Amino acid sequence: MLTTTKIPRVIGHRGAKGFAPENTITSFRKAKEIGANWVEFDVKETEDGVLIIMHDDDLDRTTNGSGKLISKKWEAIKNLDAGSWFSSEFKNEKIPTFDQTISVLGQLNLGANVEIKPCPSRETRTAIAIANEIKNKWPKNLPKPIVSSFSMESLLAAKKIEPNLIIGALFEKLPPDWKKIAKEVKAQTIHLDHEIVTKELIMEIQGEGYPILTYTVNDQTRANYLFELGVSAVFTDYPWKE
Ligand code: G3P
Ligand code: MG
């Protein structure tokens, strides 16, 4: 195996997306409460360089704001309601910063897969900022995070800043030249949509020494089948205790 961090089989997707508004502190706390040892979340950057936890390029779906995040300053979005869209019980939820999230993870003893999710054209800038923050602030009590991205440009930039990062290459569809790409970005894990994995594909990837992590697996029977085939971990909106 190429990775040096111990990856749990069940990783909460965007925290515990099925139970709480995704990518919020409450979502991370919920994942921990129901037994997850790791969570996955998406990191983006405001116009003025504040790293925040959010999936979409637009504010509209998961907050009461609107428009493109790339053109918003932190001051303009820090008080948005990031919970009511999910349920009125979460109306006080705010968009977390990466800094705040890291500190909560440390307190909760909750490991993480940090996904670099840059706004278009911010692939390098956002990755550098994330790598620096991990380098300087990742809690000592936590296992080393996996830093993944669909953007190979981001992965290259992050690894350059912090060569010790554990890199996960994310693919929606595995490209024919995946081995070359994985080597180029110095990936130690491969992350795939569970709907495209086959026994043959798993054997091919494992044969090269890469643990495989698949998203988004919300059915435990399906997860067990994937584990039997050799998948190392699943990202799930409904994490469970193992
Ligand atoms: O990191 C796994 C998964 O989160 C990738 O897809 O769109 O949910 O960030 P997405
Ligand atoms: Mg993600």
CSV table of C-alpha atoms and ligand atoms in Angstrom, one decimal:
chain,number,residue,atom,x,y,z
A,1,MET,CA,0.0,0.0,0.0
A,2,LEU,CA,1.2,3.4,-0.9
A,3,THR,CA,-0.3,5.4,2.0
A,4,THR,CA,1.0,5.8,5.5
A,5,THR,CA,-2.2,7.0,7.1
A,6,LYS,CA,-4.7,4.5,8.6
A,7,ILE,CA,-7.9,5.0,6.7
A,8,PRO,CA,-11.2,4.0,8.3
A,9,ARG,CA,-13.7,2.1,6.1
A,10,VAL,CA,-16.5,4.6,6.7
A,11,ILE,CA,-16.0,8.3,6.1
A,12,GLY,CA,-18.8,10.8,6.6
A,13,HIS,CA,-19.5,12.7,3.3
A,14,ARG,CA,-19.5,16.5,3.9
A,15,GLY,CA,-19.8,15.6,7.5
A,16,ALA,CA,-23.0,13.7,7.9
A,17,LYS,CA,-24.8,15.2,4.9
A,18,GLY,CA,-27.9,13.0,5.3
A,19,PHE,CA,-28.5,14.1,8.9
A,20,ALA,CA,-27.4,17.8,9.0
A,21,PRO,CA,-26.6,20.6,6.6
A,22,GLU,CA,-23.5,19.5,4.6
A,23,ASN,CA,-20.1,21.0,5.3
A,24,THR,CA,-21.1,22.7,8.6
A,25,ILE,CA,-19.7,22.3,12.1
A,26,THR,CA,-22.9,20.7,13.2
A,27,SER,CA,-22.5,18.2,10.3
A,28,PHE,CA,-19.0,17.3,11.6
A,29,ARG,CA,-20.2,17.0,15.2
A,30,LYS,CA,-23.1,14.8,14.0
A,31,ALA,CA,-20.7,12.5,12.1
A,32,LYS,CA,-18.6,12.0,15.3
A,33,GLU,CA,-21.7,11.5,17.5
A,34,ILE,CA,-22.9,8.7,15.3
A,35,GLY,CA,-19.6,6.9,15.3
A,36,ALA,CA,-17.6,8.1,12.3
A,37,ASN,CA,-13.8,8.4,12.8
A,38,TRP,CA,-13.2,10.5,9.7
A,39,VAL,CA,-15.2,13.0,7.6
A,40,GLU,CA,-14.7,14.4,4.1
A,41,PHE,CA,-15.4,18.0,3.3
A,42,ASP,CA,-14.9,20.5,0.5
A,43,VAL,CA,-12.6,23.6,0.8
A,44,LYS,CA,-13.0,26.7,-1.3
A,45,GLU,CA,-11.8,30.3,-1.1
A,46,THR,CA,-13.5,33.7,-0.9
A,47,GLU,CA,-12.4,36.5,-3.1
A,48,ASP,CA,-10.2,37.9,-0.3
A,49,GLY,CA,-8.5,34.6,0.3
A,50,VAL,CA,-10.4,33.1,3.3
A,51,LEU,CA,-10.6,29.3,3.1
A,52,ILE,CA,-14.1,28.1,3.8
A,53,ILE,CA,-16.0,24.8,3.7
A,54,MET,CA,-18.5,24.7,0.9
A,55,HIS,CA,-19.2,22.5,-2.1
A,56,ASP,CA,-20.8,24.6,-4.8
A,57,ASP,CA,-19.4,27.6,-6.7
A,58,ASP,CA,-22.6,29.4,-6.0
A,59,LEU,CA,-24.1,30.4,-2.6
A,60,ASP,CA,-27.7,29.7,-3.6
A,61,ARG,CA,-28.2,26.1,-2.8
A,62,THR,CA,-26.8,25.9,0.7
A,63,THR,CA,-27.1,29.4,2.1
A,64,ASN,CA,-29.6,32.3,2.1
A,65,GLY,CA,-27.2,34.2,-0.1
A,66,SER,CA,-26.8,34.2,-3.8
A,67,GLY,CA,-24.3,34.6,-6.6
A,68,LYS,CA,-20.8,33.4,-7.2
A,69,LEU,CA,-18.5,32.7,-4.2
A,70,ILE,CA,-15.4,33.7,-6.2
A,71,SER,CA,-16.5,37.4,-6.1
A,72,LYS,CA,-17.6,37.5,-2.5
A,73,LYS,CA,-15.5,38.8,0.4
A,74,TRP,CA,-15.6,36.9,3.7
A,75,GLU,CA,-17.2,39.8,5.5
A,76,ALA,CA,-20.2,39.6,3.1
A,77,ILE,CA,-20.8,35.9,3.6
A,78,LYS,CA,-19.8,35.1,7.2
A,79,ASN,CA,-23.2,35.7,8.7
A,80,LEU,CA,-25.2,33.9,6.0
A,81,ASP,CA,-27.6,31.2,7.2
A,82,ALA,CA,-26.1,27.9,6.0
A,83,GLY,CA,-28.6,25.6,7.7
A,84,SER,CA,-32.3,26.7,7.0
A,85,TRP,CA,-32.2,25.2,3.5
A,86,PHE,CA,-31.8,21.8,5.2
A,87,SER,CA,-34.2,22.4,8.0
A,88,SER,CA,-35.4,25.3,10.2
A,89,GLU,CA,-33.8,23.6,13.2
A,90,PHE,CA,-30.4,24.5,11.7
A,91,LYS,CA,-31.1,28.2,11.1
A,92,ASN,CA,-28.1,29.4,13.2
A,93,GLU,CA,-25.6,27.5,11.2
A,94,LYS,CA,-22.9,29.5,9.5
A,95,ILE,CA,-20.4,28.7,6.7
A,96,PRO,CA,-17.3,27.4,8.6
A,97,THR,CA,-13.8,28.6,7.8
A,98,PHE,CA,-11.1,25.9,7.3
A,99,ASP,CA,-9.3,27.3,10.3
A,100,GLN,CA,-12.3,26.9,12.5
A,101,THR,CA,-13.0,23.4,11.1
A,102,ILE,CA,-9.4,22.2,11.8
A,103,SER,CA,-9.7,23.3,15.4
A,104,VAL,CA,-13.0,21.5,15.9
A,105,LEU,CA,-11.7,18.4,14.3
A,106,GLY,CA,-8.8,18.5,16.8
A,107,GLN,CA,-11.2,18.9,19.7
A,108,LEU,CA,-13.4,16.0,18.4
A,109,ASN,CA,-10.5,13.8,17.5
A,110,LEU,CA,-12.1,13.4,14.1
A,111,GLY,CA,-9.8,12.6,11.1
A,112,ALA,CA,-10.4,14.0,7.6
A,113,ASN,CA,-10.2,13.8,3.9
A,114,VAL,CA,-9.8,17.4,2.8
A,115,GLU,CA,-11.1,17.9,-0.7
A,116,ILE,CA,-9.7,20.9,-2.5
A,117,LYS,CA,-12.7,22.2,-4.5
A,118,PRO,CA,-11.4,25.4,-6.1
A,119,CYS,CA,-13.6,27.9,-7.8
A,120,PRO,CA,-12.8,28.0,-11.6
A,121,SER,CA,-9.4,29.7,-12.2
A,122,ARG,CA,-8.4,29.3,-8.5
A,123,GLU,CA,-6.9,25.9,-8.8
A,124,THR,CA,-3.4,26.8,-7.8
A,125,ARG,CA,-4.1,29.7,-5.4
A,126,THR,CA,-6.6,27.8,-3.3
A,127,ALA,CA,-4.4,24.6,-3.2
A,128,ILE,CA,-1.4,26.6,-1.9
A,129,ALA,CA,-3.5,28.2,0.8
A,130,ILE,CA,-4.9,24.9,1.9
A,131,ALA,CA,-1.5,23.1,1.9
A,132,ASN,CA,0.0,26.0,4.0
A,133,GLU,CA,-2.8,25.8,6.5
A,134,ILE,CA,-2.4,22.1,6.9
A,135,LYS,CA,1.3,22.4,7.2
A,136,ASN,CA,1.0,25.0,10.0
A,137,LYS,CA,-2.1,24.1,11.8
A,138,TRP,CA,-3.1,20.4,11.4
A,139,PRO,CA,-3.8,19.2,15.0
A,140,LYS,CA,-1.0,16.9,16.2
A,141,ASN,CA,-3.5,14.5,17.8
A,142,LEU,CA,-5.1,13.7,14.4
A,143,PRO,CA,-3.9,11.2,11.8
A,144,LYS,CA,-2.5,12.9,8.7
A,145,PRO,CA,-5.3,13.9,6.4
A,146,ILE,CA,-5.8,12.8,2.8
A,147,VAL,CA,-5.8,15.8,0.5
A,148,SER,CA,-7.8,15.0,-2.6
A,149,SER,CA,-9.1,16.9,-5.6
A,150,PHE,CA,-10.6,16.4,-9.1
A,151,SER,CA,-8.1,19.1,-10.1
A,152,MET,CA,-4.7,17.7,-10.8
A,153,GLU,CA,-3.4,21.2,-11.0
A,154,SER,CA,-4.5,21.7,-7.4
A,155,LEU,CA,-2.9,18.5,-6.2
A,156,LEU,CA,0.4,19.4,-7.9
A,157,ALA,CA,0.4,22.8,-6.3
A,158,ALA,CA,-0.4,21.5,-2.8
A,159,LYS,CA,2.2,18.8,-2.9
A,160,LYS,CA,4.8,21.3,-4.0
A,161,ILE,CA,4.1,23.4,-0.9
A,162,GLU,CA,4.0,20.4,1.5
A,163,PRO,CA,5.7,17.3,0.1
A,164,ASN,CA,4.5,15.3,3.1
A,165,LEU,CA,0.9,15.6,2.2
A,166,ILE,CA,-1.0,12.4,1.4
A,167,ILE,CA,-2.5,13.0,-2.0
A,168,GLY,CA,-5.7,11.4,-3.2
A,169,ALA,CA,-6.6,11.6,-6.9
A,170,LEU,CA,-10.3,11.9,-7.5
A,171,PHE,CA,-11.9,10.8,-10.7
A,172,GLU,CA,-15.5,10.7,-11.9
A,173,LYS,CA,-14.4,8.3,-14.7
A,174,LEU,CA,-11.1,6.6,-14.6
A,175,PRO,CA,-9.1,7.9,-17.6
A,176,PRO,CA,-7.1,5.4,-19.7
A,177,ASP,CA,-3.9,7.1,-18.6
A,178,TRP,CA,-4.8,7.1,-14.9
A,179,LYS,CA,-1.5,5.5,-13.8
A,180,LYS,CA,0.5,8.3,-15.5
A,181,ILE,CA,-1.7,11.0,-13.9
A,182,ALA,CA,-1.5,9.3,-10.4
A,183,LYS,CA,2.3,9.1,-10.6
A,184,GLU,CA,2.6,12.8,-11.8
A,185,VAL,CA,0.6,14.1,-8.8
A,186,LYS,CA,2.2,11.6,-6.5
A,187,ALA,CA,-1.1,10.2,-5.4
A,188,GLN,CA,-1.2,7.6,-2.6
A,189,THR,CA,-4.9,6.8,-2.9
A,190,ILE,CA,-7.5,6.7,-5.8
A,191,HIS,CA,-11.0,8.1,-5.2
A,192,LEU,CA,-13.8,7.0,-7.5
A,193,ASP,CA,-17.5,7.2,-8.0
A,194,HIS,CA,-18.7,3.8,-6.7
A,195,GLU,CA,-21.1,3.4,-9.7
A,196,ILE,CA,-18.2,3.0,-12.1
A,197,VAL,CA,-16.1,0.5,-10.1
A,198,THR,CA,-15.9,-3.1,-11.3
A,199,LYS,CA,-14.0,-6.1,-9.9
A,200,GLU,CA,-11.5,-5.8,-12.8
A,201,LEU,CA,-11.0,-2.1,-12.2
A,202,ILE,CA,-10.4,-2.6,-8.5
A,203,MET,CA,-7.9,-5.4,-9.2
A,204,GLU,CA,-6.1,-3.1,-11.7
A,205,ILE,CA,-5.8,-0.2,-9.3
A,206,GLN,CA,-4.9,-2.4,-6.3
A,207,GLY,CA,-2.3,-4.1,-8.4
A,208,GLU,CA,-0.5,-0.8,-8.6
A,209,GLY,CA,-0.7,-0.5,-4.8
A,210,TYR,CA,-3.3,2.2,-4.4
A,211,PRO,CA,-6.1,1.9,-1.8
A,212,ILE,CA,-9.4,2.8,-3.4
A,213,LEU,CA,-12.0,5.1,-1.8
A,214,THR,CA,-15.5,5.3,-3.4
A,215,TYR,CA,-18.2,7.9,-3.1
A,216,THR,CA,-21.1,8.3,-2.3
A,217,VAL,CA,-22.3,5.0,-0.9
A,218,ASN,CA,-25.5,5.3,1.2
A,219,ASP,CA,-26.4,1.7,1.3
A,220,GLN,CA,-24.6,-0.5,3.8
A,221,THR,CA,-25.2,-3.7,1.7
A,222,ARG,CA,-23.6,-2.0,-1.2
A,223,ALA,CA,-20.7,-0.8,1.0
A,224,ASN,CA,-20.1,-4.4,2.3
A,225,TYR,CA,-20.1,-5.6,-1.3
A,226,LEU,CA,-17.5,-3.0,-2.2
A,227,PHE,CA,-15.3,-3.9,0.8
A,228,GLU,CA,-15.5,-7.5,-0.3
A,229,LEU,CA,-14.3,-6.5,-3.8
A,230,GLY,CA,-11.3,-4.7,-2.1
A,231,VAL,CA,-12.5,-1.1,-1.8
A,232,SER,CA,-10.7,0.4,1.3
A,233,ALA,CA,-13.3,3.0,2.3
A,234,VAL,CA,-16.6,4.6,1.4
A,235,PHE,CA,-17.8,8.1,1.6
A,236,THR,CA,-21.4,8.1,2.9
A,237,ASP,CA,-24.0,10.7,3.7
A,238,TYR,CA,-25.2,8.4,6.6
A,239,PRO,CA,-22.0,7.4,8.4
A,240,TRP,CA,-22.3,4.5,10.8
A,241,LYS,CA,-20.1,3.1,13.6
A,242,GLU,CA,-17.9,0.2,12.8
B,1,G3P,O1,-14.5,13.3,-2.1
B,1,G3P,C1,-15.5,12.5,-2.5
B,1,G3P,C2,-16.7,13.3,-3.0
B,1,G3P,O2,-17.0,14.3,-2.1
B,1,G3P,C3,-16.4,13.9,-4.4
B,1,G3P,O3,-17.5,14.5,-4.9
B,1,G3P,O4,-18.9,16.4,-5.6
B,1,G3P,O5,-19.3,15.2,-3.4
B,1,G3P,O6,-17.3,16.6,-3.7
B,1,G3P,P1,-18.3,15.7,-4.4
B,2,MG,MG,-16.4,16.3,-1.8
